[in-house]
mmCIF file with all atom_site columns, C-alpha atoms in Angstrom:
data_model
loop_
_atom_site.group_PDB
_atom_site.id
_atom_site.type_symbol
_atom_site.label_atom_id
_atom_site.label_alt_id
_atom_site.label_comp_id
_atom_site.label_asym_id
_atom_site.label_entity_id
_atom_site.label_seq_id
_atom_site.pdbx_PDB_ins_code
_atom_site.Cartn_x
_atom_site.Cartn_y
_atom_site.Cartn_z
_atom_site.occupancy
_atom_site.B_iso_or_equiv
_atom_site.pdbx_formal_charge
_atom_site.auth_seq_id
_atom_site.auth_comp_id
_atom_site.auth_asym_id
_atom_site.auth_atom_id
_atom_site.pdbx_PDB_model_num
ATOM 1   C CA . UNK Q 1 1   ? 0.000  0.000  0.000   1.00 0.00 ? 1   UNK Q CA 1
ATOM 2   C CA . UNK Q 1 2   ? 2.886  2.356  0.782   1.00 0.00 ? 2   UNK Q CA 1
ATOM 3   C CA . UNK Q 1 3   ? 4.472  1.785  -2.645  1.00 0.00 ? 3   UNK Q CA 1
ATOM 4   C CA . UNK Q 1 4   ? 1.121  2.443  -4.340  1.00 0.00 ? 4   UNK Q CA 1
ATOM 5   C CA . UNK Q 1 5   ? 0.831  5.754  -2.471  1.00 0.00 ? 5   UNK Q CA 1
ATOM 6   C CA . UNK Q 1 6   ? 4.427  6.640  -3.323  1.00 0.00 ? 6   UNK Q CA 1
ATOM 7   C CA . UNK Q 1 7   ? 3.783  5.958  -7.003  1.00 0.00 ? 7   UNK Q CA 1
ATOM 8   C CA . UNK Q 1 8   ? 0.655  8.146  -6.944  1.00 0.00 ? 8   UNK Q CA 1
ATOM 9   C CA . UNK Q 1 9   ? 2.733  11.019 -5.566  1.00 0.00 ? 9   UNK Q CA 1
ATOM 10  C CA . UNK Q 1 10  ? 5.618  10.582 -8.019  1.00 0.00 ? 10  UNK Q CA 1
ATOM 11  C CA . UNK Q 1 11  ? 3.585  10.553 -11.229 1.00 0.00 ? 11  UNK Q CA 1
ATOM 12  C CA . UNK Q 1 12  ? 2.324  14.173 -10.924 1.00 0.00 ? 12  UNK Q CA 1
ATOM 13  C CA . UNK Q 1 13  ? 5.807  15.407 -10.024 1.00 0.00 ? 13  UNK Q CA 1
ATOM 14  C CA . UNK Q 1 14  ? 7.399  13.643 -12.984 1.00 0.00 ? 14  UNK Q CA 1
ATOM 15  C CA . UNK Q 1 15  ? 4.674  14.953 -15.296 1.00 0.00 ? 15  UNK Q CA 1
ATOM 16  C CA . UNK Q 1 16  ? 5.162  18.501 -13.969 1.00 0.00 ? 16  UNK Q CA 1
ATOM 17  C CA . UNK Q 1 17  ? 8.936  18.240 -14.386 1.00 0.00 ? 17  UNK Q CA 1
ATOM 18  C CA . UNK Q 1 18  ? 8.588  17.053 -17.998 1.00 0.00 ? 18  UNK Q CA 1
ATOM 19  C CA . UNK Q 1 19  ? 6.090  19.841 -18.729 1.00 0.00 ? 19  UNK Q CA 1
ATOM 20  C CA . UNK Q 1 20  ? 8.423  22.500 -17.308 1.00 0.00 ? 20  UNK Q CA 1
ATOM 21  C CA . UNK Q 1 21  ? 11.381 21.076 -19.213 1.00 0.00 ? 21  UNK Q CA 1
ATOM 22  C CA . UNK Q 1 22  ? 9.458  21.082 -22.507 1.00 0.00 ? 22  UNK Q CA 1
ATOM 23  C CA . UNK Q 1 23  ? 8.127  24.604 -21.840 1.00 0.00 ? 23  UNK Q CA 1
ATOM 24  C CA . UNK Q 1 24  ? 11.620 25.919 -21.192 1.00 0.00 ? 24  UNK Q CA 1
ATOM 25  C CA . UNK Q 1 25  ? 12.919 24.407 -24.430 1.00 0.00 ? 25  UNK Q CA 1
ATOM 26  C CA . UNK Q 1 26  ? 9.986  25.841 -26.406 1.00 0.00 ? 26  UNK Q CA 1
ATOM 27  C CA . UNK Q 1 27  ? 10.379 29.334 -24.927 1.00 0.00 ? 27  UNK Q CA 1
ATOM 28  C CA . UNK Q 1 28  ? 14.126 29.254 -25.587 1.00 0.00 ? 28  UNK Q CA 1
ATOM 29  C CA . UNK Q 1 29  ? 13.564 28.322 -29.250 1.00 0.00 ? 29  UNK Q CA 1
ATOM 30  C CA . UNK Q 1 30  ? 10.782 30.867 -29.716 1.00 0.00 ? 30  UNK Q CA 1
ATOM 31  C CA . UNK Q 1 31  ? 12.826 33.740 -28.333 1.00 0.00 ? 31  UNK Q CA 1
ATOM 32  C CA . UNK Q 1 32  ? 15.990 32.870 -30.240 1.00 0.00 ? 32  UNK Q CA 1
ATOM 33  C CA . UNK Q 1 33  ? 16.809 35.320 -32.990 1.00 0.00 ? 33  UNK Q CA 1
ATOM 34  C CA . UNK Q 1 34  ? 19.728 34.677 -35.259 1.00 0.00 ? 34  UNK Q CA 1
ATOM 35  C CA . UNK Q 1 35  ? 21.252 36.655 -38.103 1.00 0.00 ? 35  UNK Q CA 1
ATOM 36  C CA . UNK Q 1 36  ? 17.927 36.440 -39.953 1.00 0.00 ? 36  UNK Q CA 1
ATOM 37  C CA . UNK Q 1 37  ? 15.808 37.469 -36.997 1.00 0.00 ? 37  UNK Q CA 1
ATOM 38  C CA . UNK Q 1 38  ? 13.122 34.927 -36.287 1.00 0.00 ? 38  UNK Q CA 1
ATOM 39  C CA . UNK Q 1 39  ? 13.221 33.614 -39.848 1.00 0.00 ? 39  UNK Q CA 1
ATOM 40  C CA . UNK Q 1 40  ? 15.095 30.312 -40.031 1.00 0.00 ? 40  UNK Q CA 1
ATOM 41  C CA . UNK Q 1 41  ? 18.196 30.653 -42.195 1.00 0.00 ? 41  UNK Q CA 1
ATOM 42  C CA . UNK Q 1 42  ? 17.002 27.851 -44.498 1.00 0.00 ? 42  UNK Q CA 1
ATOM 43  C CA . UNK Q 1 43  ? 13.777 29.787 -45.167 1.00 0.00 ? 43  UNK Q CA 1
ATOM 44  C CA . UNK Q 1 44  ? 15.743 32.939 -45.919 1.00 0.00 ? 44  UNK Q CA 1
ATOM 45  C CA . UNK Q 1 45  ? 17.971 30.936 -48.258 1.00 0.00 ? 45  UNK Q CA 1
ATOM 46  C CA . UNK Q 1 46  ? 14.971 29.360 -49.985 1.00 0.00 ? 46  UNK Q CA 1
ATOM 47  C CA . UNK Q 1 47  ? 13.529 32.812 -50.667 1.00 0.00 ? 47  UNK Q CA 1
ATOM 48  C CA . UNK Q 1 48  ? 16.637 33.585 -52.723 1.00 0.00 ? 48  UNK Q CA 1
ATOM 49  C CA . UNK Q 1 49  ? 16.178 30.761 -55.238 1.00 0.00 ? 49  UNK Q CA 1
ATOM 50  C CA . UNK Q 1 50  ? 15.735 33.282 -58.106 1.00 0.00 ? 50  UNK Q CA 1
ATOM 51  C CA . UNK Q 1 51  ? 19.398 34.210 -57.458 1.00 0.00 ? 51  UNK Q CA 1
ATOM 52  C CA . UNK Q 1 52  ? 20.797 30.731 -57.861 1.00 0.00 ? 52  UNK Q CA 1
ATOM 53  C CA . UNK Q 1 53  ? 22.258 31.160 -61.346 1.00 0.00 ? 53  UNK Q CA 1
ATOM 54  C CA . UNK Q 1 54  ? 23.689 34.600 -60.598 1.00 0.00 ? 54  UNK Q CA 1
ATOM 55  C CA . UNK Q 1 55  ? 25.299 33.243 -57.435 1.00 0.00 ? 55  UNK Q CA 1
ATOM 56  C CA . UNK Q 1 56  ? 27.264 30.655 -59.371 1.00 0.00 ? 56  UNK Q CA 1
ATOM 57  C CA . UNK Q 1 57  ? 28.545 32.705 -62.307 1.00 0.00 ? 57  UNK Q CA 1
ATOM 58  C CA . UNK Q 1 58  ? 29.711 36.326 -62.590 1.00 0.00 ? 58  UNK Q CA 1
ATOM 59  C CA . UNK Q 1 59  ? 28.529 36.424 -66.205 1.00 0.00 ? 59  UNK Q CA 1
ATOM 60  C CA . UNK Q 1 60  ? 25.000 35.183 -65.472 1.00 0.00 ? 60  UNK Q CA 1
ATOM 61  C CA . UNK Q 1 61  ? 22.289 37.815 -65.759 1.00 0.00 ? 61  UNK Q CA 1
ATOM 62  C CA . UNK Q 1 62  ? 20.692 38.665 -62.423 1.00 0.00 ? 62  UNK Q CA 1
ATOM 63  C CA . UNK Q 1 63  ? 16.897 38.273 -62.701 1.00 0.00 ? 63  UNK Q CA 1
ATOM 64  C CA . UNK Q 1 64  ? 14.692 41.138 -61.432 1.00 0.00 ? 64  UNK Q CA 1
ATOM 65  C CA . UNK Q 1 65  ? 13.018 38.704 -58.995 1.00 0.00 ? 65  UNK Q CA 1
ATOM 66  C CA . UNK Q 1 66  ? 16.423 38.052 -57.455 1.00 0.00 ? 66  UNK Q CA 1
ATOM 67  C CA . UNK Q 1 67  ? 17.153 41.754 -57.090 1.00 0.00 ? 67  UNK Q CA 1
ATOM 68  C CA . UNK Q 1 68  ? 13.844 42.404 -55.336 1.00 0.00 ? 68  UNK Q CA 1
ATOM 69  C CA . UNK Q 1 69  ? 14.438 39.493 -52.929 1.00 0.00 ? 69  UNK Q CA 1
ATOM 70  C CA . UNK Q 1 70  ? 17.997 40.660 -52.157 1.00 0.00 ? 70  UNK Q CA 1
ATOM 71  C CA . UNK Q 1 71  ? 16.809 44.237 -51.681 1.00 0.00 ? 71  UNK Q CA 1
ATOM 72  C CA . UNK Q 1 72  ? 14.073 43.149 -49.260 1.00 0.00 ? 72  UNK Q CA 1
ATOM 73  C CA . UNK Q 1 73  ? 16.464 40.924 -47.331 1.00 0.00 ? 73  UNK Q CA 1
ATOM 74  C CA . UNK Q 1 74  ? 19.060 43.694 -47.027 1.00 0.00 ? 74  UNK Q CA 1
ATOM 75  C CA . UNK Q 1 75  ? 16.398 46.125 -45.817 1.00 0.00 ? 75  UNK Q CA 1
ATOM 76  C CA . UNK Q 1 76  ? 15.158 43.674 -43.181 1.00 0.00 ? 76  UNK Q CA 1
ATOM 77  C CA . UNK Q 1 77  ? 18.481 42.248 -42.014 1.00 0.00 ? 77  UNK Q CA 1
ATOM 78  C CA . UNK Q 1 78  ? 21.777 42.957 -43.801 1.00 0.00 ? 78  UNK Q CA 1
ATOM 79  C CA . UNK Q 1 79  ? 23.614 40.323 -41.754 1.00 0.00 ? 79  UNK Q CA 1
ATOM 80  C CA . UNK Q 1 80  ? 21.156 37.678 -42.917 1.00 0.00 ? 80  UNK Q CA 1
ATOM 81  C CA . UNK Q 1 81  ? 22.436 37.778 -46.496 1.00 0.00 ? 81  UNK Q CA 1
ATOM 82  C CA . UNK Q 1 82  ? 25.951 37.052 -45.308 1.00 0.00 ? 82  UNK Q CA 1
ATOM 83  C CA . UNK Q 1 83  ? 24.717 34.232 -43.079 1.00 0.00 ? 83  UNK Q CA 1
ATOM 84  C CA . UNK Q 1 84  ? 22.844 32.716 -46.013 1.00 0.00 ? 84  UNK Q CA 1
ATOM 85  C CA . UNK Q 1 85  ? 25.856 32.984 -48.348 1.00 0.00 ? 85  UNK Q CA 1
ATOM 86  C CA . UNK Q 1 86  ? 28.100 31.233 -45.834 1.00 0.00 ? 86  UNK Q CA 1
ATOM 87  C CA . UNK Q 1 87  ? 25.549 28.611 -44.792 1.00 0.00 ? 87  UNK Q CA 1
ATOM 88  C CA . UNK Q 1 88  ? 25.972 24.873 -45.375 1.00 0.00 ? 88  UNK Q CA 1
ATOM 89  C CA . UNK Q 1 89  ? 22.813 24.986 -47.499 1.00 0.00 ? 89  UNK Q CA 1
ATOM 90  C CA . UNK Q 1 90  ? 24.414 27.493 -49.900 1.00 0.00 ? 90  UNK Q CA 1
ATOM 91  C CA . UNK Q 1 91  ? 27.506 25.328 -50.135 1.00 0.00 ? 91  UNK Q CA 1
ATOM 92  C CA . UNK Q 1 92  ? 25.340 22.291 -50.830 1.00 0.00 ? 92  UNK Q CA 1
ATOM 93  C CA . UNK Q 1 93  ? 23.530 24.240 -53.603 1.00 0.00 ? 93  UNK Q CA 1
ATOM 94  C CA . UNK Q 1 94  ? 26.858 24.959 -55.295 1.00 0.00 ? 94  UNK Q CA 1
ATOM 95  C CA . UNK Q 1 95  ? 26.813 28.688 -54.581 1.00 0.00 ? 95  UNK Q CA 1
ATOM 96  C CA . UNK Q 1 96  ? 30.170 30.411 -54.911 1.00 0.00 ? 96  UNK Q CA 1
ATOM 97  C CA . UNK Q 1 97  ? 30.324 32.987 -52.066 1.00 0.00 ? 97  UNK Q CA 1
ATOM 98  C CA . UNK Q 1 98  ? 32.916 35.070 -53.957 1.00 0.00 ? 98  UNK Q CA 1
ATOM 99  C CA . UNK Q 1 99  ? 30.415 35.420 -56.819 1.00 0.00 ? 99  UNK Q CA 1
ATOM 100 C CA . UNK Q 1 100 ? 27.257 35.589 -54.693 1.00 0.00 ? 100 UNK Q CA 1
ATOM 101 C CA . UNK Q 1 101 ? 28.631 38.530 -52.708 1.00 0.00 ? 101 UNK Q CA 1
ATOM 102 C CA . UNK Q 1 102 ? 28.627 40.552 -55.962 1.00 0.00 ? 102 UNK Q CA 1
ATOM 103 C CA . UNK Q 1 103 ? 24.902 40.093 -56.643 1.00 0.00 ? 103 UNK Q CA 1
ATOM 104 C CA . UNK Q 1 104 ? 23.717 43.197 -54.701 1.00 0.00 ? 104 UNK Q CA 1
ATOM 105 C CA . UNK Q 1 105 ? 26.103 45.374 -56.728 1.00 0.00 ? 105 UNK Q CA 1
ATOM 106 C CA . UNK Q 1 106 ? 25.069 43.665 -59.964 1.00 0.00 ? 106 UNK Q CA 1
ATOM 107 C CA . UNK Q 1 107 ? 21.470 44.505 -58.995 1.00 0.00 ? 107 UNK Q CA 1
ATOM 108 C CA . UNK Q 1 108 ? 22.504 48.161 -58.554 1.00 0.00 ? 108 UNK Q CA 1
ATOM 109 C CA . UNK Q 1 109 ? 21.243 48.145 -54.964 1.00 0.00 ? 109 UNK Q CA 1
ATOM 110 C CA . UNK Q 1 110 ? 22.426 51.443 -53.517 1.00 0.00 ? 110 UNK Q CA 1
ATOM 111 C CA . UNK Q 1 111 ? 21.776 50.570 -49.857 1.00 0.00 ? 111 UNK Q CA 1
ATOM 112 C CA . UNK Q 1 112 ? 24.002 47.533 -49.716 1.00 0.00 ? 112 UNK Q CA 1
ATOM 113 C CA . UNK Q 1 113 ? 26.603 47.089 -46.965 1.00 0.00 ? 113 UNK Q CA 1
ATOM 114 C CA . UNK Q 1 114 ? 29.515 47.977 -49.287 1.00 0.00 ? 114 UNK Q CA 1
ATOM 115 C CA . UNK Q 1 115 ? 32.899 47.478 -47.674 1.00 0.00 ? 115 UNK Q CA 1
ATOM 116 C CA . UNK Q 1 116 ? 31.538 45.169 -44.942 1.00 0.00 ? 116 UNK Q CA 1
ATOM 117 C CA . UNK Q 1 117 ? 33.163 41.799 -44.441 1.00 0.00 ? 117 UNK Q CA 1
ATOM 118 C CA . UNK Q 1 118 ? 31.221 38.606 -44.930 1.00 0.00 ? 118 UNK Q CA 1
ATOM 119 C CA . UNK Q 1 119 ? 33.488 35.832 -43.791 1.00 0.00 ? 119 UNK Q CA 1
ATOM 120 C CA . UNK Q 1 120 ? 36.624 36.226 -45.872 1.00 0.00 ? 120 UNK Q CA 1
ATOM 121 C CA . UNK Q 1 121 ? 34.759 38.214 -48.539 1.00 0.00 ? 121 UNK Q CA 1
ATOM 122 C CA . UNK Q 1 122 ? 34.037 41.960 -48.774 1.00 0.00 ? 122 UNK Q CA 1
ATOM 123 C CA . UNK Q 1 123 ? 30.782 43.337 -50.120 1.00 0.00 ? 123 UNK Q CA 1
ATOM 124 C CA . UNK Q 1 124 ? 31.601 45.397 -53.248 1.00 0.00 ? 124 UNK Q CA 1
#
């Protein structure tokens, strides 16, 4: 009878502990803001798919859709573009960071972070 009573007392405590642990993890994830704010870096990278060709070749024409996406991203979070260019996802997609860093200039975006470092690259 004593072990049955002990078990009845432990179950709510274990459940409460697990709930608090899960809540803490959820709150920590929800409040985390990286280089792209609350947007996951993979989502930011996916939004730049119109830039894929221009990010691989200096001679490729930069599509207007790419320029508008880059412009919006730079306005929202300039550091996000750098984070995307240096991300494992960009590497996996075959993006050349030395070429990709030139896309804002090739789009004639005036409010680009010219002269700022992005890893070992400098924004032209």
